[in-house]
Coordinates of C-alpha atoms in Angstrom, one line a residue:
Chain Q
M814 CA 0.0 0.0 0.0
I815 CA 1.2 3.5 -0.7
K816 CA -0.2 6.5 1.2
I817 CA 0.8 10.0 0.2
E818 CA -0.4 12.9 2.5
N819 CA 0.1 16.6 1.8
L820 CA 3.1 16.1 -0.4
C821 CA 4.8 19.4 -1.3
K822 CA 7.8 19.5 -3.6
S823 CA 9.3 22.4 -5.5
Y824 CA 12.5 22.8 -7.6
E825 CA 13.7 26.4 -6.9
S826 CA 10.8 28.5 -8.0
Q827 CA 8.9 25.7 -9.8
R828 CA 6.2 24.1 -7.6
I829 CA 5.6 20.5 -8.6
Y830 CA 3.4 19.3 -5.8
H831 CA 1.3 21.2 -3.3
N832 CA -0.6 19.3 -0.7
F833 CA -0.9 16.3 -3.0
N834 CA -2.7 13.2 -1.6
L835 CA -2.9 9.7 -3.0
N836 CA -3.9 6.3 -1.7
I837 CA -3.0 3.2 -3.6
N838 CA -4.1 -0.2 -2.2
K839 CA -2.1 -3.4 -2.3
G840 CA -2.1 -5.2 -5.6
K841 CA -3.4 -2.3 -7.7
I842 CA -1.9 -1.7 -11.1
I843 CA -1.9 2.0 -11.8
K844 CA -1.1 3.9 -14.9
L845 CA 0.3 7.4 -14.2
I846 CA -0.2 9.9 -17.0
G847 CA 0.5 13.5 -17.6
P848 CA 2.6 15.8 -19.9
N849 CA 6.4 16.1 -19.5
G850 CA 7.5 18.0 -16.4
I851 CA 4.2 17.4 -14.5
G852 CA 6.0 15.4 -11.9
K853 CA 5.7 11.7 -12.7
T854 CA 9.4 11.1 -12.1
T855 CA 9.5 13.4 -9.1
L856 CA 6.7 11.4 -7.5
F857 CA 8.7 8.2 -7.9
R858 CA 11.8 10.0 -6.6
C859 CA 9.9 11.1 -3.5
I860 CA 8.4 7.7 -2.9
T861 CA 11.9 6.1 -3.0
D862 CA 13.4 8.9 -0.8
I863 CA 15.8 10.0 -3.5
E864 CA 14.3 13.6 -3.3
N865 CA 13.7 15.6 -0.1
Y866 CA 10.1 16.6 0.3
S867 CA 7.6 17.8 2.9
G868 CA 4.6 15.8 3.7
N869 CA 4.2 12.2 4.5
I870 CA 4.7 9.1 2.3
T871 CA 4.0 5.7 3.8
C872 CA 4.8 2.5 1.9
N873 CA 4.0 -0.9 3.2
G874 CA 6.5 -3.2 1.6
K875 CA 9.7 -3.4 -0.4
I876 CA 10.0 -0.8 -3.2
S877 CA 11.8 -1.3 -6.5
Y878 CA 12.1 1.5 -8.9
L879 CA 12.9 1.1 -12.6
F880 CA 14.4 4.4 -13.7
Q881 CA 13.6 6.2 -17.0
E882 CA 17.2 6.0 -18.2
D883 CA 19.5 3.1 -18.4
R884 CA 21.3 2.6 -15.0
L885 CA 23.2 -0.6 -15.7
F886 CA 26.6 -0.5 -14.0
P887 CA 29.3 -0.9 -16.7
W888 CA 31.9 -2.3 -14.3
L889 CA 29.6 -5.2 -13.4
N890 CA 28.6 -8.0 -15.7
I891 CA 25.0 -8.8 -16.4
K892 CA 24.5 -11.2 -13.5
Q893 CA 26.3 -8.9 -11.1
N894 CA 24.0 -6.1 -12.3
I895 CA 20.9 -8.2 -11.7
F896 CA 22.0 -9.2 -8.2
L897 CA 23.2 -5.7 -7.2
P898 CA 20.0 -4.7 -5.4
I899 CA 20.3 -7.8 -3.2
R900 CA 23.9 -6.8 -2.3
L901 CA 22.7 -3.2 -1.7
I902 CA 20.2 -4.4 0.9
G903 CA 23.0 -6.3 2.6
K904 CA 22.3 -9.9 1.5
K905 CA 24.0 -12.4 -0.8
P906 CA 22.2 -13.9 -3.8
N907 CA 20.8 -17.3 -2.8
K908 CA 19.3 -20.2 -4.8
T909 CA 15.8 -18.5 -4.8
D910 CA 17.3 -15.4 -6.3
I911 CA 19.1 -17.4 -9.0
N912 CA 15.8 -19.2 -9.8
N913 CA 14.1 -15.8 -9.9
M914 CA 16.7 -14.5 -12.3
N915 CA 16.3 -17.5 -14.5
Y916 CA 12.5 -17.3 -14.4
F917 CA 12.5 -13.6 -15.5
A918 CA 15.2 -14.2 -18.1
K919 CA 13.2 -16.9 -19.6
M920 CA 10.1 -14.6 -19.6
M921 CA 12.1 -11.9 -21.3
G922 CA 13.7 -14.3 -23.7
I923 CA 17.3 -13.4 -22.8
S924 CA 18.5 -16.5 -20.9
K925 CA 21.4 -17.1 -23.3
H926 CA 22.7 -13.5 -22.7
L927 CA 23.1 -13.7 -18.9
D928 CA 26.8 -14.5 -19.0
K929 CA 27.8 -11.6 -21.2
Q930 CA 29.2 -8.2 -20.4
I931 CA 27.0 -5.1 -20.5
N932 CA 28.8 -3.8 -23.6
Q933 CA 28.0 -7.0 -25.5
I934 CA 24.2 -6.6 -25.5
S935 CA 21.8 -4.3 -27.4
G936 CA 19.7 -1.5 -26.0
G937 CA 16.6 -3.6 -25.9
Q938 CA 18.3 -6.4 -24.1
K939 CA 19.7 -3.9 -21.6
Q940 CA 16.1 -2.8 -20.9
K941 CA 15.1 -6.4 -20.3
I942 CA 18.0 -6.8 -17.8
L943 CA 16.8 -3.6 -16.0
I944 CA 13.4 -5.2 -15.7
I945 CA 14.8 -8.4 -14.3
R946 CA 16.9 -6.4 -11.8
T947 CA 13.7 -4.5 -10.7
F948 CA 12.0 -7.8 -9.8
I949 CA 15.0 -9.7 -8.3
T950 CA 14.4 -8.5 -4.7
N951 CA 10.8 -9.7 -4.9
P952 CA 9.5 -6.2 -4.3
D953 CA 5.9 -5.5 -3.1
I954 CA 5.7 -2.1 -4.8
I955 CA 7.1 -1.6 -8.3
L956 CA 7.6 1.9 -9.8
L957 CA 8.1 1.8 -13.6
D958 CA 9.1 5.1 -15.1
E959 CA 8.7 5.0 -18.9
A960 CA 10.3 1.7 -18.4
F961 CA 10.1 0.0 -21.7
N962 CA 11.0 2.8 -24.1
S963 CA 14.0 1.1 -25.6
L964 CA 11.9 -1.9 -26.7
D965 CA 10.4 -2.2 -30.2
K966 CA 6.6 -2.0 -30.6
K967 CA 6.0 -5.7 -30.6
N968 CA 8.2 -6.4 -27.5
H969 CA 6.9 -3.3 -25.8
Q970 CA 3.3 -4.6 -25.7
L971 CA 4.4 -8.2 -25.0
I972 CA 6.6 -7.3 -22.1
H973 CA 4.0 -4.9 -20.6
K974 CA 1.4 -7.7 -20.7
K975 CA 3.7 -10.3 -19.2
I976 CA 5.0 -8.0 -16.4
I977 CA 1.6 -6.7 -15.5
N978 CA 0.0 -10.2 -15.5
F979 CA 2.8 -11.4 -13.3
C980 CA 2.2 -8.5 -10.9
K981 CA -1.5 -9.1 -10.8
K982 CA -1.0 -12.8 -10.2
N983 CA 1.4 -12.1 -7.3
K984 CA -0.6 -9.2 -5.9
K985 CA 2.2 -6.6 -6.4
T986 CA 1.4 -2.9 -6.4
V987 CA 2.6 -1.3 -9.7
I988 CA 2.7 2.3 -10.8
L989 CA 3.6 2.7 -14.4
A990 CA 4.4 6.2 -15.7
T991 CA 4.0 6.3 -19.4
H992 CA 3.1 8.4 -22.5
N993 CA 2.4 5.3 -24.5
D994 CA -1.3 4.8 -25.5
N995 CA -0.7 1.4 -27.1
I996 CA -0.9 -0.5 -23.8
P997 CA -4.4 -2.1 -23.4
L998 CA -6.3 -0.1 -20.7
N999 CA -7.9 -3.3 -19.3
L1000 CA -4.4 -4.2 -17.9
F1001 CA -4.8 -1.4 -15.3
D1002 CA -7.0 -1.0 -12.3
D1003 CA -6.8 2.8 -12.2
I1004 CA -5.4 5.6 -14.3
I1005 CA -4.1 8.7 -12.5
D1006 CA -3.9 11.9 -14.6
L1007 CA -1.5 14.2 -12.8
N1008 CA -2.6 17.1 -15.1
T1009 CA -6.2 17.1 -13.9
N1010 CA -5.5 15.2 -10.6
K1011 CA -8.3 12.8 -11.5
I1012 CA -8.4 9.1 -11.0
Q1013 CA -10.2 7.0 -13.6
S1014 CA -11.1 3.4 -12.6
Chain O
M1088 CA 49.6 -11.4 -28.7
L1089 CA 51.9 -8.7 -30.1
N1090 CA 50.6 -7.5 -33.4
K1091 CA 52.5 -5.8 -36.2
G1092 CA 51.3 -2.3 -35.4
Y1093 CA 52.3 -2.7 -31.7
I1094 CA 55.8 -3.8 -32.7
I1095 CA 56.2 -0.9 -35.1
K1096 CA 55.0 1.5 -32.3
I1097 CA 57.6 0.1 -29.9
I1098 CA 60.4 0.4 -32.6
I1099 CA 59.4 4.1 -33.2
N1100 CA 59.3 4.8 -29.5
C1101 CA 62.7 3.2 -28.9
S1102 CA 64.4 4.7 -32.0
G1103 CA 65.1 8.1 -30.3
L1104 CA 66.8 6.3 -27.4
F1105 CA 68.7 4.0 -29.8
F1106 CA 70.2 7.0 -31.6
L1107 CA 71.1 8.6 -28.4
F1108 CA 73.0 5.5 -27.3
L1109 CA 74.6 5.2 -30.7
F1110 CA 75.9 8.7 -30.5
W1111 CA 77.1 8.1 -26.9
E1112 CA 78.8 4.9 -28.0
L1113 CA 80.6 6.3 -31.0
F1114 CA 81.4 9.9 -30.0
V1115 CA 81.5 10.4 -26.3
E1116 CA 85.1 9.9 -25.0
N1117 CA 85.3 10.6 -21.3
F1118 CA 87.1 8.4 -18.7
L1119 CA 84.3 9.1 -16.2
I1120 CA 81.4 8.2 -18.5
P1121 CA 81.4 4.6 -19.5
K1122 CA 80.1 3.6 -23.0
P1123 CA 76.5 2.0 -23.2
S1124 CA 78.1 -1.3 -24.3
E1125 CA 80.2 -1.4 -21.2
I1126 CA 77.2 -0.6 -19.0
I1127 CA 75.2 -3.4 -20.6
I1128 CA 78.0 -5.9 -20.0
T1129 CA 78.3 -4.7 -16.4
F1130 CA 74.5 -4.8 -16.0
F1131 CA 74.5 -8.5 -16.9
K1132 CA 77.5 -9.1 -14.7
L1133 CA 75.7 -7.4 -11.8
L1134 CA 72.7 -9.6 -12.3
S1135 CA 74.8 -12.7 -12.0
F1136 CA 75.6 -11.7 -8.3
E1137 CA 73.2 -13.0 -5.6
E1138 CA 73.8 -9.8 -3.7
T1139 CA 72.3 -7.7 -6.5
W1140 CA 69.1 -9.7 -6.5
K1141 CA 69.0 -9.4 -2.7
N1142 CA 69.2 -5.6 -2.9
I1143 CA 66.6 -5.5 -5.7
L1144 CA 64.3 -7.5 -3.5
I1145 CA 64.9 -5.3 -0.5
S1146 CA 64.2 -2.1 -2.4
G1147 CA 61.2 -3.7 -4.1
I1148 CA 59.7 -4.8 -0.8
R1149 CA 60.3 -1.2 0.5
V1150 CA 58.6 0.3 -2.5
Y1151 CA 55.6 -2.0 -2.8
T1152 CA 54.9 -2.3 0.9
S1153 CA 55.0 1.5 1.2
I1154 CA 52.8 1.9 -1.9
T1155 CA 50.3 -0.6 -0.5
I1156 CA 50.2 1.2 2.9
A1157 CA 49.8 4.6 1.1
L1158 CA 47.1 3.2 -1.1
I1159 CA 45.1 1.9 1.9
L1160 CA 45.7 5.0 4.0
G1161 CA 45.1 7.5 1.1
T1162 CA 41.9 5.7 0.1
I1163 CA 40.6 5.7 3.6
I1164 CA 41.5 9.3 4.3
G1165 CA 40.4 10.5 0.9
S1166 CA 37.0 8.7 1.2
L1167 CA 36.3 10.5 4.5
R1168 CA 34.8 13.2 2.4
Y1169 CA 32.0 10.8 1.5
F1170 CA 31.6 9.5 5.1
K1171 CA 32.4 12.4 7.4
K1172 CA 32.8 15.7 5.7
E1173 CA 33.8 17.5 9.0
I1174 CA 36.8 15.3 9.4
Y1175 CA 37.7 15.6 5.8
F1176 CA 37.7 19.4 6.0
L1177 CA 40.1 19.1 9.0
I1178 CA 42.5 16.8 7.2
N1179 CA 42.3 18.3 3.6
P1180 CA 44.6 21.3 4.3
L1181 CA 47.3 19.0 5.7
F1182 CA 47.6 17.1 2.4
Y1183 CA 48.0 19.6 -0.3
P1184 CA 51.0 21.6 1.1
T1185 CA 53.0 18.4 1.7
Q1186 CA 53.1 17.9 -2.0
Y1187 CA 55.6 20.7 -2.3
I1188 CA 58.2 19.3 0.1
A1189 CA 61.0 17.5 -1.7
S1190 CA 61.7 13.8 -1.0
A1191 CA 65.2 14.6 0.2
V1192 CA 63.7 16.9 2.8
W1193 CA 61.3 14.2 3.9
T1194 CA 64.3 11.8 4.2
I1195 CA 66.0 14.3 6.6
I1196 CA 62.8 14.7 8.6
G1197 CA 62.5 10.8 8.6
I1198 CA 66.1 10.6 10.0
V1199 CA 65.2 13.1 12.6
L1200 CA 62.1 11.2 13.6
F1201 CA 63.2 7.6 13.3
G1202 CA 67.0 7.8 13.1
L1203 CA 69.0 5.6 10.8
S1204 CA 66.4 2.8 11.1
P1205 CA 64.8 0.5 8.5
I1206 CA 61.5 2.3 9.1
T1207 CA 62.8 5.6 7.6
P1208 CA 62.6 4.6 3.9
Y1209 CA 59.0 3.3 4.4
F1210 CA 58.1 6.6 6.2
V1211 CA 59.5 8.7 3.4
I1212 CA 57.9 6.8 0.6
I1213 CA 54.5 6.7 2.3
I1214 CA 54.5 10.4 3.2
V1215 CA 55.5 11.5 -0.3
I1216 CA 53.0 9.2 -2.1
L1217 CA 50.1 9.7 0.3
P1218 CA 49.0 13.1 -1.3
N1219 CA 49.1 11.5 -4.7
I1220 CA 46.6 8.8 -3.7
F1221 CA 44.6 11.3 -1.7
V1222 CA 44.3 13.6 -4.7
S1223 CA 43.4 10.6 -7.0
V1224 CA 40.5 9.7 -4.6
Q1225 CA 39.3 13.3 -4.6
I1226 CA 39.3 13.4 -8.5
G1227 CA 37.4 10.1 -8.4
L1228 CA 34.8 11.5 -6.0
N1229 CA 34.4 14.7 -8.1
N1230 CA 33.6 12.5 -11.1
I1231 CA 31.1 10.2 -9.5
N1232 CA 28.1 9.5 -11.7
K1233 CA 25.2 10.8 -9.6
T1234 CA 22.6 8.7 -11.4
F1235 CA 24.3 5.6 -10.1
I1236 CA 24.2 6.9 -6.5
E1237 CA 20.5 7.7 -7.0
Y1238 CA 19.9 4.1 -8.0
G1239 CA 21.8 2.8 -5.0
K1240 CA 19.8 5.2 -2.7
S1241 CA 16.5 3.8 -4.1
H1242 CA 17.5 0.5 -2.4
T1243 CA 19.6 1.5 0.6
Q1244 CA 20.6 4.4 2.7
N1245 CA 23.5 2.4 4.2
K1246 CA 26.6 4.6 3.4
W1247 CA 29.1 1.7 3.6
R1248 CA 27.2 -0.5 1.1
L1249 CA 26.7 2.5 -1.2
Y1250 CA 30.4 3.1 -1.0
K1251 CA 31.4 -0.5 -1.5
Y1252 CA 29.2 -1.2 -4.5
I1253 CA 28.7 2.2 -6.2
I1254 CA 31.3 4.8 -5.1
F1255 CA 34.5 2.8 -4.8
P1256 CA 34.2 1.1 -8.2
Q1257 CA 34.0 4.6 -9.7
I1258 CA 37.1 5.8 -7.7
L1259 CA 39.1 2.8 -8.8
P1260 CA 40.3 3.9 -12.3
H1261 CA 41.5 7.2 -10.8
L1262 CA 43.2 5.3 -8.0
L1263 CA 45.1 3.3 -10.6
I1264 CA 46.3 6.5 -12.3
G1265 CA 47.6 7.5 -8.8
L1266 CA 49.2 4.1 -8.5
I1267 CA 51.1 4.5 -11.8
R1268 CA 52.3 7.9 -10.8
S1269 CA 53.3 6.7 -7.3
N1270 CA 55.3 3.8 -8.8
A1271 CA 57.6 6.1 -10.6
V1272 CA 57.9 8.5 -7.6
A1273 CA 58.4 5.6 -5.1
W1274 CA 61.5 4.3 -7.0
K1275 CA 63.0 7.8 -7.0
I1276 CA 62.4 8.1 -3.2
V1277 CA 63.6 4.7 -2.2
V1278 CA 67.0 5.3 -3.9
T1279 CA 67.2 8.8 -2.2
A1280 CA 66.4 7.4 1.2
E1281 CA 68.7 4.4 0.8
L1282 CA 71.5 6.7 -0.3
F1283 CA 71.3 8.5 3.0
I1284 CA 70.6 5.8 5.5
S1285 CA 70.5 2.2 4.3
I1286 CA 73.0 -0.6 4.5
N1287 CA 71.2 -2.4 1.7
G1288 CA 69.0 -1.8 -1.3
L1289 CA 69.7 -0.3 -4.7
G1290 CA 70.3 3.1 -3.3
F1291 CA 73.0 1.7 -1.1
M1292 CA 74.5 0.0 -4.1
I1293 CA 74.7 3.3 -5.9
N1294 CA 76.2 5.0 -2.9
N1295 CA 78.7 2.2 -2.5
Y1296 CA 79.8 2.3 -6.2
Y1297 CA 80.0 6.1 -6.1
K1298 CA 82.4 5.9 -3.1
M1299 CA 84.5 3.2 -4.9
L1300 CA 84.3 5.4 -8.1
D1301 CA 83.0 2.3 -9.9
I1302 CA 81.0 4.4 -12.4
Q1303 CA 80.2 1.4 -14.7
K1304 CA 78.5 -0.4 -11.9
L1305 CA 76.8 2.8 -10.8
F1306 CA 75.3 3.3 -14.3
A1307 CA 74.3 -0.4 -14.5
T1308 CA 72.5 -0.1 -11.1
V1309 CA 70.6 2.9 -12.5
L1310 CA 69.7 0.8 -15.5
I1311 CA 68.3 -1.9 -13.1
I1312 CA 66.2 0.7 -11.4
I1313 CA 64.8 2.0 -14.7
L1314 CA 64.0 -1.5 -15.9
I1315 CA 62.2 -2.5 -12.7
G1316 CA 60.3 0.8 -12.7
L1317 CA 59.3 0.3 -16.3
I1318 CA 58.2 -3.3 -15.8
F1319 CA 55.9 -2.4 -13.0
D1320 CA 54.7 0.6 -14.9
Q1321 CA 53.7 -1.6 -17.8
I1322 CA 52.0 -4.1 -15.4
F1323 CA 50.0 -1.3 -13.7
K1324 CA 49.1 0.3 -17.1
H1325 CA 47.9 -3.1 -18.4
L1326 CA 45.8 -3.5 -15.2
K1327 CA 44.4 0.0 -15.7
I1328 CA 43.4 -0.7 -19.3
K1329 CA 41.8 -4.0 -18.3
I1330 CA 39.8 -2.3 -15.6
E1331 CA 38.9 0.7 -17.8
E1332 CA 37.6 -1.7 -20.4
R1333 CA 34.9 -2.6 -18.0
Y1334 CA 33.8 1.0 -17.6
I1335 CA 32.9 1.5 -21.2
I1336 CA 29.4 0.6 -22.2

């Protein structure tokens, strides 16, 4: 569950959020829309505590954030990149994590690329690695910020469908910020328009 | 494997030196300055003595033990800026001025502090190299990719884990540049320190041959120092290239 109360956030003179409130229940799949600069990324950055803000944000569960830009670490190989979040939370990858990685790699169709270096794979494959890395810690809340932009149209829809169905099945809360209208709306429980501050169910 | 282009590059790089030695061999006639051919013969003769290898080993241990200590200390002190800014601001002014003190002066200070003891060469090398490493860490910290830190912070606020997995790997290439610079400096310092105080090591050999006016052996010892320095320089450069390859996407 995510509960946002009276969120206020400004960048110098530009006010992004003023007393913004939002409640997202567990297991909901949310599409976050709005024009560029409206604060979709800022909202994710506040939820993950990357940005300072005033107000109150409560999240019940482990959060994983898939950034808009590629953040694969060039000095690590693909497997090390995938397991980095586990190391960052102070654990070592175990058998379950390896099984998880193999499961998602199979889902994304990149099992045979797992032993490569980052500079040996394409942009689309990097995007898929980023998706696997997002899910490797078995998060309860997943924030996807324009997450699948590097994928071609066919892969884009397919991966969306697979990921969202997986999250629905496993009762994971997902907020997907996107400009893309090609994703079938029936995949989402709610659509939040930050421009109008309206929630469509 | 050595390719054709690489061999040509080496030949071009060495040609200047070759002509200098050729000129020296053919035209320099001075009873104090031995000819390159004589130096090379003496060089191989020196290498056949067990004592020479002992002295190389002693100087090498001094250099690389000191570099290791300086690397560890310099990285810890330099990284304080990330962990505890207050302590860093306290230490920072101590490091930059020390860069301007010559190694010979540090040797004298070392003798004053530790006397003619085996610790003195270690002290001198560490104290001279430490600012090099410290500055390398600072350059590394100045060039940290903030988006990587943001990614780390989205998973943990633990400073040590962020340092271990995200900050330090980004400092490492800069640290290697510091290591390459330190290698050259350390060999200069160890000889200076051994000239003054030691009863062994390559500096002692130079001092000894100077006193005996055995200029051929003196030059041959200098050649040994140059070769060892170059060998380690190439090893570190190779290491740096290997590591840097991993930083290119």
